mmCIF file with all atom_site columns, C-alpha atoms in Angstrom:
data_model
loop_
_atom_site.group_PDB
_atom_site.id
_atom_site.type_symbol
_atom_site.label_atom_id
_atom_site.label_alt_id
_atom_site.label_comp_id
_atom_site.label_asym_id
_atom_site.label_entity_id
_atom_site.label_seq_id
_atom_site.pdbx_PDB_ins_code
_atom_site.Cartn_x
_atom_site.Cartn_y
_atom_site.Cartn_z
_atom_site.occupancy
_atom_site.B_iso_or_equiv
_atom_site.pdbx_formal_charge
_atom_site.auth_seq_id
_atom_site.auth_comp_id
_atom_site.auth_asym_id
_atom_site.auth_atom_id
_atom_site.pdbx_PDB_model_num
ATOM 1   C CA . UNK A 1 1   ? 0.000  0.000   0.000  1.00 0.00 ? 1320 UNK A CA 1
ATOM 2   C CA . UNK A 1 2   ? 1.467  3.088   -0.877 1.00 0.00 ? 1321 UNK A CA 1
ATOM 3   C CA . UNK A 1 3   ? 0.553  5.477   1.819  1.00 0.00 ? 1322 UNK A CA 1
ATOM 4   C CA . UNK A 1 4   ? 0.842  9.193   1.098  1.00 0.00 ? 1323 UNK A CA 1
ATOM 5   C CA . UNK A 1 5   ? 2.593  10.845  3.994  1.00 0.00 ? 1324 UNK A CA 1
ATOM 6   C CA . UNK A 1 6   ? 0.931  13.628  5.865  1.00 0.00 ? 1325 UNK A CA 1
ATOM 7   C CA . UNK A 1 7   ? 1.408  17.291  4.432  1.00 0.00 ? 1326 UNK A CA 1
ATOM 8   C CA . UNK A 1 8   ? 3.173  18.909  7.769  1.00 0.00 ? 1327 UNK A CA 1
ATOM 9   C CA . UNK A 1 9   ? 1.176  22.068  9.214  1.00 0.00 ? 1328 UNK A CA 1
ATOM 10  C CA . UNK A 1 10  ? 1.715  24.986  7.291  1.00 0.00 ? 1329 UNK A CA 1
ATOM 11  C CA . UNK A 1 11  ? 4.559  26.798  9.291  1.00 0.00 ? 1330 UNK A CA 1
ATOM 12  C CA . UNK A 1 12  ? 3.778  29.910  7.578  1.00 0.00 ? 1331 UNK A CA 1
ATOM 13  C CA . UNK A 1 13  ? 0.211  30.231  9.688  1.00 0.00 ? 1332 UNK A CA 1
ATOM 14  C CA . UNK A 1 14  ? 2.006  28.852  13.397 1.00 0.00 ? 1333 UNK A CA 1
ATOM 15  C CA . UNK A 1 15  ? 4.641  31.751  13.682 1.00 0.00 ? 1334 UNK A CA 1
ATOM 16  C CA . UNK A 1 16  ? 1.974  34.148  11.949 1.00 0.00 ? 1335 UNK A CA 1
ATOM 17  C CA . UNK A 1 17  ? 0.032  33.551  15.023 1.00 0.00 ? 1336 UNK A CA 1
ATOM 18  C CA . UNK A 1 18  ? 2.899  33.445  17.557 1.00 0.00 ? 1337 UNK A CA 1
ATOM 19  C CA . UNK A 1 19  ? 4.199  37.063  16.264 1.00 0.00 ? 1338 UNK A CA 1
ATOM 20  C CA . UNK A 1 20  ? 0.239  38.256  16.909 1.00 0.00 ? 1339 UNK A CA 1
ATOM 21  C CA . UNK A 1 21  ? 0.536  36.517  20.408 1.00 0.00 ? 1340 UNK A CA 1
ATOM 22  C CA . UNK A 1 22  ? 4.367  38.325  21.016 1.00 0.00 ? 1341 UNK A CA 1
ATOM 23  C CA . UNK A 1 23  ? 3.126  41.754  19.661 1.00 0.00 ? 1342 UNK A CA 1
ATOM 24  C CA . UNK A 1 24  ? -0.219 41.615  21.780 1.00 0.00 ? 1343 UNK A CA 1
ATOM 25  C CA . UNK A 1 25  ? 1.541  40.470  25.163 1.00 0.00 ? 1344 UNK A CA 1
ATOM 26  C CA . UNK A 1 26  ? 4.712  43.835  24.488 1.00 0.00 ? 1345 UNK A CA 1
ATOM 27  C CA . UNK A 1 27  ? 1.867  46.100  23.877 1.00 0.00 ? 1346 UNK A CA 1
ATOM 28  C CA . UNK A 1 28  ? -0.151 45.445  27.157 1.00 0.00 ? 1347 UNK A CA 1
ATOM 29  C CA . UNK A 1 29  ? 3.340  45.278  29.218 1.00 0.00 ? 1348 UNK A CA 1
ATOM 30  C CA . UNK A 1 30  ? 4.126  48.730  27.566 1.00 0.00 ? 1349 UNK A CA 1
ATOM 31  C CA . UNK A 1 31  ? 0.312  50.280  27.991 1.00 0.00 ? 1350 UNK A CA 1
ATOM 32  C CA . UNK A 1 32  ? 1.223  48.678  31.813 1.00 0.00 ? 1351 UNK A CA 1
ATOM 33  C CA . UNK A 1 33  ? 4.278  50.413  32.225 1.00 0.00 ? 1352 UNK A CA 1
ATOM 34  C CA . UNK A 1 34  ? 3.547  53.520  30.618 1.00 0.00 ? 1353 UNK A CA 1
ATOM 35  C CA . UNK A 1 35  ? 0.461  53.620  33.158 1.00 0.00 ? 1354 UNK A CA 1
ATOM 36  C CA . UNK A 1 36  ? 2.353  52.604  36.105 1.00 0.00 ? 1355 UNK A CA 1
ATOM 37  C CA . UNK A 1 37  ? 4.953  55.427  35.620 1.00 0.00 ? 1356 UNK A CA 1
ATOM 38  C CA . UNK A 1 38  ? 2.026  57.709  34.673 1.00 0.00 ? 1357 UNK A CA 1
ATOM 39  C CA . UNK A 1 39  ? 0.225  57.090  37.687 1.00 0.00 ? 1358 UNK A CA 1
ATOM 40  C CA . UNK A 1 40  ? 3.298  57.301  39.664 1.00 0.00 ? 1359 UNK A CA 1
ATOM 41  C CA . UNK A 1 41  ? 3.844  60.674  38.980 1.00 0.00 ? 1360 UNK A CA 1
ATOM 42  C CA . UNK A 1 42  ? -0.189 61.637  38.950 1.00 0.00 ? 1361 UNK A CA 1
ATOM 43  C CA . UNK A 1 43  ? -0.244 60.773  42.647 1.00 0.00 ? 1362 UNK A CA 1
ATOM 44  C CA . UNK A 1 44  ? 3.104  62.227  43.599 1.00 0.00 ? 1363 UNK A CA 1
ATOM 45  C CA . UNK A 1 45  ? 1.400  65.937  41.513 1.00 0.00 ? 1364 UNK A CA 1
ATOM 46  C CA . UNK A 1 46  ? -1.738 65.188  43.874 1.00 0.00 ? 1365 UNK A CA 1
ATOM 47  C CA . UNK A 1 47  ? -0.102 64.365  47.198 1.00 0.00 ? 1366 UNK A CA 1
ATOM 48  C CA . UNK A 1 48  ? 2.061  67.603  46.791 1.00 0.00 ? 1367 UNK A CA 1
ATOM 49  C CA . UNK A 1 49  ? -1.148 69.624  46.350 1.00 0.00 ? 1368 UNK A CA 1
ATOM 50  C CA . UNK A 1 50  ? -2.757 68.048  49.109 1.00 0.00 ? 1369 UNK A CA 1
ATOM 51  C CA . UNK A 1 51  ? -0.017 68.928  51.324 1.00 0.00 ? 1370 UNK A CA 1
ATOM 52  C CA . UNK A 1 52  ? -0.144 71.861  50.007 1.00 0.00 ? 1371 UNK A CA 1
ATOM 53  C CA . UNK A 1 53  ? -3.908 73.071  50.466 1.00 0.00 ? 1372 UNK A CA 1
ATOM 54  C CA . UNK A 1 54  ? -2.908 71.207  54.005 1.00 0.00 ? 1373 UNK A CA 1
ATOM 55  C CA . UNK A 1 55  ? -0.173 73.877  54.731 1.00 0.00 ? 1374 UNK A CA 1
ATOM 56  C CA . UNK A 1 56  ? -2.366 76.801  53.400 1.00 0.00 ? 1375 UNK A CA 1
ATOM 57  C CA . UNK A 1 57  ? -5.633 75.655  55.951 1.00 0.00 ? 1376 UNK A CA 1
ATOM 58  C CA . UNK A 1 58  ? -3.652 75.656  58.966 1.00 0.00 ? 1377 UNK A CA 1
ATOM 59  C CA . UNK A 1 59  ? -1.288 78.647  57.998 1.00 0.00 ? 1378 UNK A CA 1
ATOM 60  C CA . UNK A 1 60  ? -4.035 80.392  56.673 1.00 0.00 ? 1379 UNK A CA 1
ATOM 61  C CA . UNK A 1 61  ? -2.363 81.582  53.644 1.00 0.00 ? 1380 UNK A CA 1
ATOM 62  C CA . UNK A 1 62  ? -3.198 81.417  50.027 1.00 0.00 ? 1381 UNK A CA 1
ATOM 63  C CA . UNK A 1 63  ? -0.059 80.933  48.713 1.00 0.00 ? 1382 UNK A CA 1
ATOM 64  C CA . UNK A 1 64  ? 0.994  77.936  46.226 1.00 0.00 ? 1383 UNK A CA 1
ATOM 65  C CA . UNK A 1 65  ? 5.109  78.778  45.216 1.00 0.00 ? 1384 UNK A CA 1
ATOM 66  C CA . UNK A 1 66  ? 6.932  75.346  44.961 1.00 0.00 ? 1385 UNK A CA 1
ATOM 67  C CA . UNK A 1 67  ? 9.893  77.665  44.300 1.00 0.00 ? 1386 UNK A CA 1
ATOM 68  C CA . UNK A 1 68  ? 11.704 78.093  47.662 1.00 0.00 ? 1387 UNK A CA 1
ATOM 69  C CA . UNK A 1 69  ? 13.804 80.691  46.523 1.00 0.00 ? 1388 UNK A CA 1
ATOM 70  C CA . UNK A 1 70  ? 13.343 83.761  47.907 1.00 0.00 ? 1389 UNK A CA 1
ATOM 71  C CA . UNK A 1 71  ? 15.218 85.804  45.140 1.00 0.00 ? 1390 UNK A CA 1
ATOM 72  C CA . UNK A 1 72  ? 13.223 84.262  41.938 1.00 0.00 ? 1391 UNK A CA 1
ATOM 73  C CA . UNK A 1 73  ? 9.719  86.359  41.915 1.00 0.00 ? 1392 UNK A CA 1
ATOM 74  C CA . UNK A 1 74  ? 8.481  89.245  40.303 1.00 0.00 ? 1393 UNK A CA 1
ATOM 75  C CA . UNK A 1 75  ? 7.585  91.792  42.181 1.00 0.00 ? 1394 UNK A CA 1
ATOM 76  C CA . UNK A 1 76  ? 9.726  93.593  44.708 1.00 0.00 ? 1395 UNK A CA 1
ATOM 77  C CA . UNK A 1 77  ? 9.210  93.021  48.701 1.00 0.00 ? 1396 UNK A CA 1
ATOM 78  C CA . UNK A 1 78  ? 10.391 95.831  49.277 1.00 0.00 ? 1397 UNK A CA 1
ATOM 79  C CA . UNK A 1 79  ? 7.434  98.500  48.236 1.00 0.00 ? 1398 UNK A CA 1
ATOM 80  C CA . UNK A 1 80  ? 5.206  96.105  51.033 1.00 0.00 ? 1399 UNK A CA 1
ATOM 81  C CA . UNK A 1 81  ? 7.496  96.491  53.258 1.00 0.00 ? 1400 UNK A CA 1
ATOM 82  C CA . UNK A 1 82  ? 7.925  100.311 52.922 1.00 0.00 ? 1401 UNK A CA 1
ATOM 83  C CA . UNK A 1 83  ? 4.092  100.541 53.011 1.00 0.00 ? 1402 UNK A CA 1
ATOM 84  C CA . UNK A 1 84  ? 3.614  98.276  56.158 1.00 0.00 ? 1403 UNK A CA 1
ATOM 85  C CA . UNK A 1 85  ? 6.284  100.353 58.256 1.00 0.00 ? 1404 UNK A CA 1
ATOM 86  C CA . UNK A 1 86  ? 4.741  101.947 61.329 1.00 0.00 ? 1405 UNK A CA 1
ATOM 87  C CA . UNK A 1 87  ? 5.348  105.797 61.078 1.00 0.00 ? 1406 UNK A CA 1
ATOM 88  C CA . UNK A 1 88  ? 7.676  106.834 64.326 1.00 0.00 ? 1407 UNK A CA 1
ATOM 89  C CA . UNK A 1 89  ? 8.120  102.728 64.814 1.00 0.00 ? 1408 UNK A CA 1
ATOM 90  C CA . UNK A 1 90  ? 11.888 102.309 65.303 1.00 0.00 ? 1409 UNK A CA 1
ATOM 91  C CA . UNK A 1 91  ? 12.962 99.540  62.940 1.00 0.00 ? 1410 UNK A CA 1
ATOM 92  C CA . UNK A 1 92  ? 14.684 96.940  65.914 1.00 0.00 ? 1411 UNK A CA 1
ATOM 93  C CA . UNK A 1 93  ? 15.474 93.925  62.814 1.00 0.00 ? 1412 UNK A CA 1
ATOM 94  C CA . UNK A 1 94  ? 14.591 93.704  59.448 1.00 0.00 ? 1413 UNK A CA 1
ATOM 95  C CA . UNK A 1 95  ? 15.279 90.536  57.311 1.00 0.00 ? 1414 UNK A CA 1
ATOM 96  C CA . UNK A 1 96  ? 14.505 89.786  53.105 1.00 0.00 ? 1415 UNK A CA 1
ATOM 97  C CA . UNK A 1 97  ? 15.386 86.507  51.404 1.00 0.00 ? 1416 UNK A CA 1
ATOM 98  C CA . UNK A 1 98  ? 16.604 85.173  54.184 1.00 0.00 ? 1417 UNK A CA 1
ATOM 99  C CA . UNK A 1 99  ? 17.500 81.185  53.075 1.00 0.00 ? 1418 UNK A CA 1
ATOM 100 C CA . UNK A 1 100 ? 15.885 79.137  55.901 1.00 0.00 ? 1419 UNK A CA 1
ATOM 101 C CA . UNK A 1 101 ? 12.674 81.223  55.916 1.00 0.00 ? 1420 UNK A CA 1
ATOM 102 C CA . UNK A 1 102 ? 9.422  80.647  54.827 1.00 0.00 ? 1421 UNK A CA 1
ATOM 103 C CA . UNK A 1 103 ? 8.703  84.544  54.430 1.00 0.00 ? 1422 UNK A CA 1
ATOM 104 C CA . UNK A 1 104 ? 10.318 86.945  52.083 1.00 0.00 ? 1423 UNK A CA 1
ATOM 105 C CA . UNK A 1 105 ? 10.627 89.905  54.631 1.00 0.00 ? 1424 UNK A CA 1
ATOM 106 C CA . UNK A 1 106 ? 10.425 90.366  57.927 1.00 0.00 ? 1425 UNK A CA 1
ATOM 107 C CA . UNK A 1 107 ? 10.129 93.709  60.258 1.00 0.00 ? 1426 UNK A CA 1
ATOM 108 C CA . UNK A 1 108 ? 10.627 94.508  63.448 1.00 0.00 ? 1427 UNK A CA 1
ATOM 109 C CA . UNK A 1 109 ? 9.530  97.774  65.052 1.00 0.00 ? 1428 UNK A CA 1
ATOM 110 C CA . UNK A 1 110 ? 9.307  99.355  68.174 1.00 0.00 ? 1429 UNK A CA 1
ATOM 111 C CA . UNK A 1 111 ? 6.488  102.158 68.748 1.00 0.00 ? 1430 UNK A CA 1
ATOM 112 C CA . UNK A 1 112 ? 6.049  104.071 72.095 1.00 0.00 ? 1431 UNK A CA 1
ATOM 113 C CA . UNK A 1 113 ? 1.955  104.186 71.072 1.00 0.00 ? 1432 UNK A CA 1
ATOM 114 C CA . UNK A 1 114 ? -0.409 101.781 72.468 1.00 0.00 ? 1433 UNK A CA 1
ATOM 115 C CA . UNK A 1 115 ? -1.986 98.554  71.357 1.00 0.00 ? 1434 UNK A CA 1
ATOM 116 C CA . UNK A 1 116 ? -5.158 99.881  70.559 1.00 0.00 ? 1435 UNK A CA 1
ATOM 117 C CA . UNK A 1 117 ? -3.380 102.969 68.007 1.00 0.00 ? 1436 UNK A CA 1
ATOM 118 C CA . UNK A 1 118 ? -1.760 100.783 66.080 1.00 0.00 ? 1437 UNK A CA 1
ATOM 119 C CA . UNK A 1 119 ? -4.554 98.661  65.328 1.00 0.00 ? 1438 UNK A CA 1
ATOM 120 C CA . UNK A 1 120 ? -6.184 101.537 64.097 1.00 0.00 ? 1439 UNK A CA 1
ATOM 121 C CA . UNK A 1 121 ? -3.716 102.626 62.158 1.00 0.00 ? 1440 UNK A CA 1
ATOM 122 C CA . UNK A 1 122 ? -3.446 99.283  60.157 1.00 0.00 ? 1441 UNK A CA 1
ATOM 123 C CA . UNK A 1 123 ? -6.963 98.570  60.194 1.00 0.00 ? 1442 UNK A CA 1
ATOM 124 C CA . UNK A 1 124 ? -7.105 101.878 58.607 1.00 0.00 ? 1443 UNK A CA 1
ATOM 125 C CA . UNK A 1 125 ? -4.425 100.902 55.921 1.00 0.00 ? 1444 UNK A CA 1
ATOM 126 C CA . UNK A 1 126 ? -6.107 97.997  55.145 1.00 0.00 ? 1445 UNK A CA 1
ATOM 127 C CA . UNK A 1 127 ? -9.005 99.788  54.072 1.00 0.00 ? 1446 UNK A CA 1
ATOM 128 C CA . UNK A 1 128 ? -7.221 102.604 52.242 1.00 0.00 ? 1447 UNK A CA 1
ATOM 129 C CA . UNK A 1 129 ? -5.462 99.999  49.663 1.00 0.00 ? 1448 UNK A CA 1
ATOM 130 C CA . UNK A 1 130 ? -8.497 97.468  49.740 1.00 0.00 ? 1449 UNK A CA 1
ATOM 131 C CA . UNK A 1 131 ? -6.318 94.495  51.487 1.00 0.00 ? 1450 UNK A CA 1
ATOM 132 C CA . UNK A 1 132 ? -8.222 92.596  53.131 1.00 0.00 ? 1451 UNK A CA 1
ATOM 133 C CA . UNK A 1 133 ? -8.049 91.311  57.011 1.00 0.00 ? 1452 UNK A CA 1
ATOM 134 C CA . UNK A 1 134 ? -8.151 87.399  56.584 1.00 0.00 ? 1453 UNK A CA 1
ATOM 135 C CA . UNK A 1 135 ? -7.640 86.584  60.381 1.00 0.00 ? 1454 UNK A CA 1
ATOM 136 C CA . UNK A 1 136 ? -7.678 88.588  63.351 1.00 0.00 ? 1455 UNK A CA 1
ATOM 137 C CA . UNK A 1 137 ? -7.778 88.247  67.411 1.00 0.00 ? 1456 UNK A CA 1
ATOM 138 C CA . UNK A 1 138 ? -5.905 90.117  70.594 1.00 0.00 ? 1457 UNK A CA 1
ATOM 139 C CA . UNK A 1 139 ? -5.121 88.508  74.002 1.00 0.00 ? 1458 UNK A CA 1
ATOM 140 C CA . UNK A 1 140 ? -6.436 91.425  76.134 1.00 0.00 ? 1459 UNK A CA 1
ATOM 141 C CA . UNK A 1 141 ? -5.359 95.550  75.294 1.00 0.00 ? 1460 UNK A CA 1
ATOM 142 C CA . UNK A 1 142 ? -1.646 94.223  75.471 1.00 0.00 ? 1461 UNK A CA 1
ATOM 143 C CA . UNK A 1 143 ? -1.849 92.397  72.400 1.00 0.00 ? 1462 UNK A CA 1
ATOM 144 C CA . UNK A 1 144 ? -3.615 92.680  68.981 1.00 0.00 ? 1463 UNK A CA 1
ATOM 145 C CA . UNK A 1 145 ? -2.774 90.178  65.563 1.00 0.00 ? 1464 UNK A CA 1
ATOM 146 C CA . UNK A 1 146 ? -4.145 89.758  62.457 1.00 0.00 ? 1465 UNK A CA 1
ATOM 147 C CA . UNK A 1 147 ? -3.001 88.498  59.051 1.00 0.00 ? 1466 UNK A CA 1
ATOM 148 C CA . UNK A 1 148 ? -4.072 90.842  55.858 1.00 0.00 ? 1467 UNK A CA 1
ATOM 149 C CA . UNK A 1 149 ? -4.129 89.749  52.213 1.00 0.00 ? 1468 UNK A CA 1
ATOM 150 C CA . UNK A 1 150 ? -2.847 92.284  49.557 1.00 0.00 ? 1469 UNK A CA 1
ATOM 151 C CA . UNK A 1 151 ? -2.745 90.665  45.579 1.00 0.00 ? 1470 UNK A CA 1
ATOM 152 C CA . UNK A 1 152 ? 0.501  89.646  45.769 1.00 0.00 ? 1471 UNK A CA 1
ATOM 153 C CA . UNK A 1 153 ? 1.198  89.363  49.200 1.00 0.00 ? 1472 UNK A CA 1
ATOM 154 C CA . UNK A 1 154 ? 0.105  87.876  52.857 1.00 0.00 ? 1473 UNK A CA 1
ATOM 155 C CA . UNK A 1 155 ? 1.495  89.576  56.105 1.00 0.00 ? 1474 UNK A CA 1
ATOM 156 C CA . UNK A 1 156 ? 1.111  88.722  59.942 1.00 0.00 ? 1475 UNK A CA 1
ATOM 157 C CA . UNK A 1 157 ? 1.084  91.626  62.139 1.00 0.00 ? 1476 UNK A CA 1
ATOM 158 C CA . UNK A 1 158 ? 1.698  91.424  65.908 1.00 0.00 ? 1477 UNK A CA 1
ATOM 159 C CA . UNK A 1 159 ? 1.705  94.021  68.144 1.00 0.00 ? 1478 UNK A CA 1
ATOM 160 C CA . UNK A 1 160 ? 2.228  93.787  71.858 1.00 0.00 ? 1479 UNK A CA 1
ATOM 161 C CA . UNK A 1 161 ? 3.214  95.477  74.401 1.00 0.00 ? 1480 UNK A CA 1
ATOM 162 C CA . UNK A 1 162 ? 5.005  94.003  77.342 1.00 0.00 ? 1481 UNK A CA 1
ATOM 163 C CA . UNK A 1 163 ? 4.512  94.450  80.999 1.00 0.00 ? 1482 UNK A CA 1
ATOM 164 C CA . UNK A 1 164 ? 6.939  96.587  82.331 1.00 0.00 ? 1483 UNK A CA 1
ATOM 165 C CA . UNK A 1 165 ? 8.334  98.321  79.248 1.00 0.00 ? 1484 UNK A CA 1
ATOM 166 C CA . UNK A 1 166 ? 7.057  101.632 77.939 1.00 0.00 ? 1485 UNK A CA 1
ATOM 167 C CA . UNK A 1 167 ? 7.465  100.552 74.224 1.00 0.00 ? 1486 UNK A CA 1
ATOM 168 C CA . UNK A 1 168 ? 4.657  98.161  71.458 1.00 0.00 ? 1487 UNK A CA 1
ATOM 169 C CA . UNK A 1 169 ? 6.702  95.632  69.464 1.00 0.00 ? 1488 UNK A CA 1
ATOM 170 C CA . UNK A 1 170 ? 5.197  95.060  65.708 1.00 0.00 ? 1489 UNK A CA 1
ATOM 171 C CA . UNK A 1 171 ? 6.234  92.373  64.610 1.00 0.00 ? 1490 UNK A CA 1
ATOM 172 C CA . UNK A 1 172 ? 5.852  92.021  60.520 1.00 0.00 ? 1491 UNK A CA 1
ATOM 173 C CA . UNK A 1 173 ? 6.154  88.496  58.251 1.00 0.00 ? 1492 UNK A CA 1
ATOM 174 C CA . UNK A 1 174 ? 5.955  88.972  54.511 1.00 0.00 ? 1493 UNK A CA 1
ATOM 175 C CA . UNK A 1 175 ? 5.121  86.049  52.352 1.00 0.00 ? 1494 UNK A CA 1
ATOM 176 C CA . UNK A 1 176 ? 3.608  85.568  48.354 1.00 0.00 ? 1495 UNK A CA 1
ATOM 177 C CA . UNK A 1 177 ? 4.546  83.703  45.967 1.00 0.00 ? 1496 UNK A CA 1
ATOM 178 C CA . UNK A 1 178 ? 5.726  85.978  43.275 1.00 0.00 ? 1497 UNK A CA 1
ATOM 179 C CA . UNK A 1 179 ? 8.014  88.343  45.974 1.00 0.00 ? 1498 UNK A CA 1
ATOM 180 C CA . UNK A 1 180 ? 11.552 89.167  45.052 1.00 0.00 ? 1499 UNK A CA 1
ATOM 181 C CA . UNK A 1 181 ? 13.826 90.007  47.892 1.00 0.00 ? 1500 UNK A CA 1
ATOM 182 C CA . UNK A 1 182 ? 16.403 91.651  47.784 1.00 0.00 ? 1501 UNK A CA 1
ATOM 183 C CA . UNK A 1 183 ? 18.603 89.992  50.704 1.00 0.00 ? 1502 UNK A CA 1
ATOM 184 C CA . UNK A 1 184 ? 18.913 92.665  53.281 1.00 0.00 ? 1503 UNK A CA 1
#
């Protein structure tokens, strides 16, 4: 009997299909990866602005800079400064750009008026350039604080006087995101 032998399977369709298989399988590992580092980073973006709207609820400021450099903004500390000096104060520190701060100014002022002058005076101020007075309390007529929001800017005011002394410190922090110092 003369027996034919069996055709062998077409080669041509096994490895067609086993490329299809190969290319399939990199794909999803790369679509896999590609989301893996993707979401990596996504929730790295979100947990820094969670911390950050964290920081801004319990400091109470409105600021977002991931720049820490105190030299890099835009607009000059300096004219915020000038315009949140105490007129008579004498000026007992003063402090812009300063590396380990988290402000970009601060003041310190000495003022033989009382508690309840100076508030006046600022509370006037505020109103005169439309700031704004974002937090405020006093811890009886010896002390008065209060934070007040400009456009660029955010700056804590304290003013107390001490027993025993005849003199109100003000004390003065700067902070925005887009304030230049200039290192004094």
């Amino acid at each position: 009997m003369d027996q034919q032998p069996t055709p062998a399977p077409n080669q041509t369709q096994t490895s067609s299909s086993g490329s299809k298989t190969g290319l399939i399988i990199a794909i999803v590992v790369i679509v896999v990866i590609v989301l893996g580092v993707g979401g990596y980073f996504g929730w790295k973006y979100l947990a820094n602005r969670a911390a950050k709207s964290l920081e801004n609820a319990t400091t109470g400021s409105n600021s977002t800079a991931t720049d820490t450099s105190k030299t890099s903004g835009t607009i000059s500390v300096t004219p915020i400064v000038e315009s949140l000096k105490y007129p008579g104060a004498t000026i007992t520190d003063q402090k812009q750009g300063e590396e380990n701060s988290i402000y970009a100014a601060e003041l310190s002022q000495s003022s033989s008026d009382t508690v309840a002058t100076i508030k006046s005076y600022y509370t006037k101020l505020v109103s005169d350039k439309k700031w704004k007075i974002t937090r405020e309390g006093s811890s009886g007529d010896n002390n008065y604080y209060f934070t007040i929001t400009g456009d660029e800017f955010s700056a804590e005011i304290d003013a107390t006087k001490y027993e025993g002394y005849d003199t109100t410190d003000i004390s003065i922090k700067i902070s925005g995101e887009n304030l230049k110092s200039e290192g004094i």
